[in-house]
Structures are given as C-alpha cells and as structure tokens.
C-alpha cells in the first residue's frame, strides 16, 4: 500500500476518533440505545465534536476518490503521497480548532484541505507540466 492509501485509512480513523472519546467521557450520560439523542450533544464541546465528526464524514469521500483516481490515472506517486500527508495534517489541525472553538482558523484549514483535495484530483491531468 502507498503512503497516500494509508492516509485514506487514517482519515477514516480520524473522523471516528473525533467522536468516540466524547462518548466515552460522557458515558454516564451517553445512551447507546439512542446514539443520536440531541440532549447528549447539548454541551458545547460535545456539539463541536459532533460537528467535527460529521465534517470528517463529509470530507472523506472526496479525499478517498481523489487519491484513488490520481493513483489509478498514474499521477506522480511521490506528490500524491506528500499531498495526502499534508491533507491529513490539515484535518488533524481542523479537528483541534473545531474542538477548541476557533471558527476562523477552522474555516481556513477547511479551505486548505479542499484545495489539497483538488490538487490531488487533478495531478494526473497536469503531470506532464510538473518537473517530476
């Protein structure tokens, strides 16, 4: 497996690990028979963790498709790997800013991640123009 493919897996784990600790920490209030109970997410930190988790679910498909398409279409693997690692770093920072209630920085990081995804997606198209 390539580094980029491991980053796809890590991106999946990141959005899962964003919400699991919140549920564990609130185990006395969290009812697994009602996992989407709005009352549990009334706490601001829990609300932000749920938002970060949901955004991770939303961001994952584009990242996974971009990586797999770029590899399938023979984009420059080293650049795909590097951009995938960068995307993962940006996503970790995004989650931390979401949990830390830093909306402006969070938006900047979201946009940065989106641009990285677009770059990965179009790597096969522009590979002949790259000095690699």
Coordinates of C-alpha atoms in Angstrom, one line a residue:
X1 CA 0.0 0.0 0.0
X2 CA 1.1 3.5 -0.7
X3 CA 1.5 6.3 1.8
X4 CA -1.5 8.0 0.3
X5 CA -3.6 4.9 0.8
X6 CA -2.6 4.7 4.4
X7 CA -3.6 8.4 4.7
X8 CA -7.1 7.5 3.4
X9 CA -7.3 4.9 6.2
X10 CA -6.0 7.4 8.7
X11 CA -8.6 10.0 7.6
X12 CA -11.3 7.4 8.2
X13 CA -10.0 6.7 11.7
X14 CA -9.7 10.4 12.4
X15 CA -13.3 11.1 12.0
X16 CA -14.2 8.1 14.1
X17 CA -11.7 9.1 16.8
X18 CA -13.2 12.6 16.9
X19 CA -16.4 11.4 18.5
X20 CA -15.5 8.2 20.4
X21 CA -13.7 10.0 23.2
X22 CA -16.6 12.4 23.7
X23 CA -18.9 9.4 24.1
X24 CA -16.5 7.6 26.4
X25 CA -16.0 10.7 28.6
X26 CA -19.8 11.2 28.8
X27 CA -20.5 7.5 29.4
X28 CA -22.9 8.2 32.2
X29 CA -25.0 10.5 30.1
X30 CA -24.5 8.7 26.7
X31 CA -27.2 6.1 25.9
X32 CA -26.0 3.8 23.2
X33 CA -29.6 2.8 22.6
X34 CA -30.2 6.4 21.4
X35 CA -26.8 7.4 19.8
X36 CA -28.2 10.5 18.1
X37 CA -30.1 11.8 21.1
X38 CA -29.8 15.7 20.8
X39 CA -29.8 16.0 24.6
X40 CA -26.4 14.4 24.8
X41 CA -25.0 16.9 22.4
X42 CA -26.3 19.9 24.3
X43 CA -22.9 20.5 25.9
X44 CA -20.9 22.9 23.6
X45 CA -17.8 20.7 23.5
X46 CA -19.9 17.7 22.5
X47 CA -21.7 19.7 19.9
X48 CA -18.4 20.8 18.4
X49 CA -17.1 17.2 18.5
X50 CA -20.2 16.0 16.6
X51 CA -19.7 18.8 14.1
X52 CA -16.1 17.8 13.5
X53 CA -17.1 14.2 13.2
X54 CA -19.8 15.0 10.7
X55 CA -17.5 17.2 8.7
X56 CA -15.0 14.3 8.6
X57 CA -17.6 12.1 7.2
X58 CA -18.4 14.7 4.5
X59 CA -14.7 15.3 3.6
X60 CA -13.7 11.6 3.5
X61 CA -15.3 10.6 0.1
X62 CA -13.7 13.4 -1.9
X63 CA -10.3 12.7 -0.4
X64 CA -10.6 8.9 -0.9
X65 CA -11.8 9.3 -4.5
X66 CA -9.1 11.9 -5.3
X67 CA -6.3 9.7 -4.0
X68 CA -7.5 6.5 -5.7
X69 CA -8.2 8.3 -9.0
X70 CA -4.8 10.0 -9.0
X71 CA -3.1 6.7 -8.4
X72 CA -5.3 4.9 -11.0
X73 CA -4.5 7.5 -13.6
X74 CA -0.8 7.3 -12.8
X75 CA -0.3 10.7 -11.2
X76 CA 3.1 11.3 -9.7
X77 CA 3.0 9.0 -6.7
X78 CA 5.5 10.9 -4.5
X79 CA 3.4 14.1 -4.9
X80 CA 0.2 12.2 -4.2
X81 CA 1.8 10.8 -1.1
X82 CA 3.1 14.2 0.1
X83 CA -0.2 16.0 -0.5
X84 CA -2.1 13.2 1.2
X85 CA 0.1 13.5 4.3
X86 CA -0.4 17.3 4.2
X87 CA -4.2 16.8 3.9
X88 CA -4.1 14.5 7.0
X89 CA -2.1 17.1 9.0
X90 CA -4.6 19.8 8.0
X91 CA -7.5 17.6 9.0
X92 CA -6.0 16.9 12.4
X93 CA -5.5 20.7 12.9
X94 CA -9.0 21.3 11.7
X95 CA -10.4 18.9 14.3
X96 CA -8.4 20.6 17.0
X97 CA -9.6 24.0 16.0
X98 CA -13.1 22.8 15.9
X99 CA -12.9 21.4 19.4
X100 CA -11.1 24.5 20.5
X101 CA -13.8 26.8 19.1
X102 CA -11.6 28.7 16.7
X103 CA -14.0 29.2 13.8
X104 CA -12.0 31.5 11.6
X105 CA -8.9 29.3 11.7
X106 CA -11.1 26.2 11.3
X107 CA -12.5 27.7 8.0
X108 CA -9.1 28.5 6.7
X109 CA -8.0 24.9 7.4
X110 CA -11.1 23.5 5.8
X111 CA -10.4 25.6 2.6
X112 CA -6.8 24.5 2.7
X113 CA -7.8 20.8 2.8
X114 CA -10.3 21.3 0.0
X115 CA -7.6 22.9 -2.2
X116 CA -5.3 20.0 -1.4
X117 CA -8.0 17.6 -2.5
X118 CA -8.5 19.4 -5.7
X119 CA -4.7 19.3 -6.3
X120 CA -4.6 15.6 -5.7
X121 CA -7.6 15.1 -8.0
X122 CA -6.0 17.0 -10.9
X123 CA -2.5 15.6 -10.6
X124 CA -2.9 13.1 -13.4
X125 CA -4.1 15.9 -15.7
X126 CA -1.1 18.2 -15.0
X127 CA 1.6 15.6 -14.5
X128 CA 3.3 16.4 -17.8
X129 CA 3.7 20.0 -16.7
X130 CA 5.4 19.1 -13.4
X131 CA 9.2 19.0 -13.1
X132 CA 8.9 15.5 -11.5

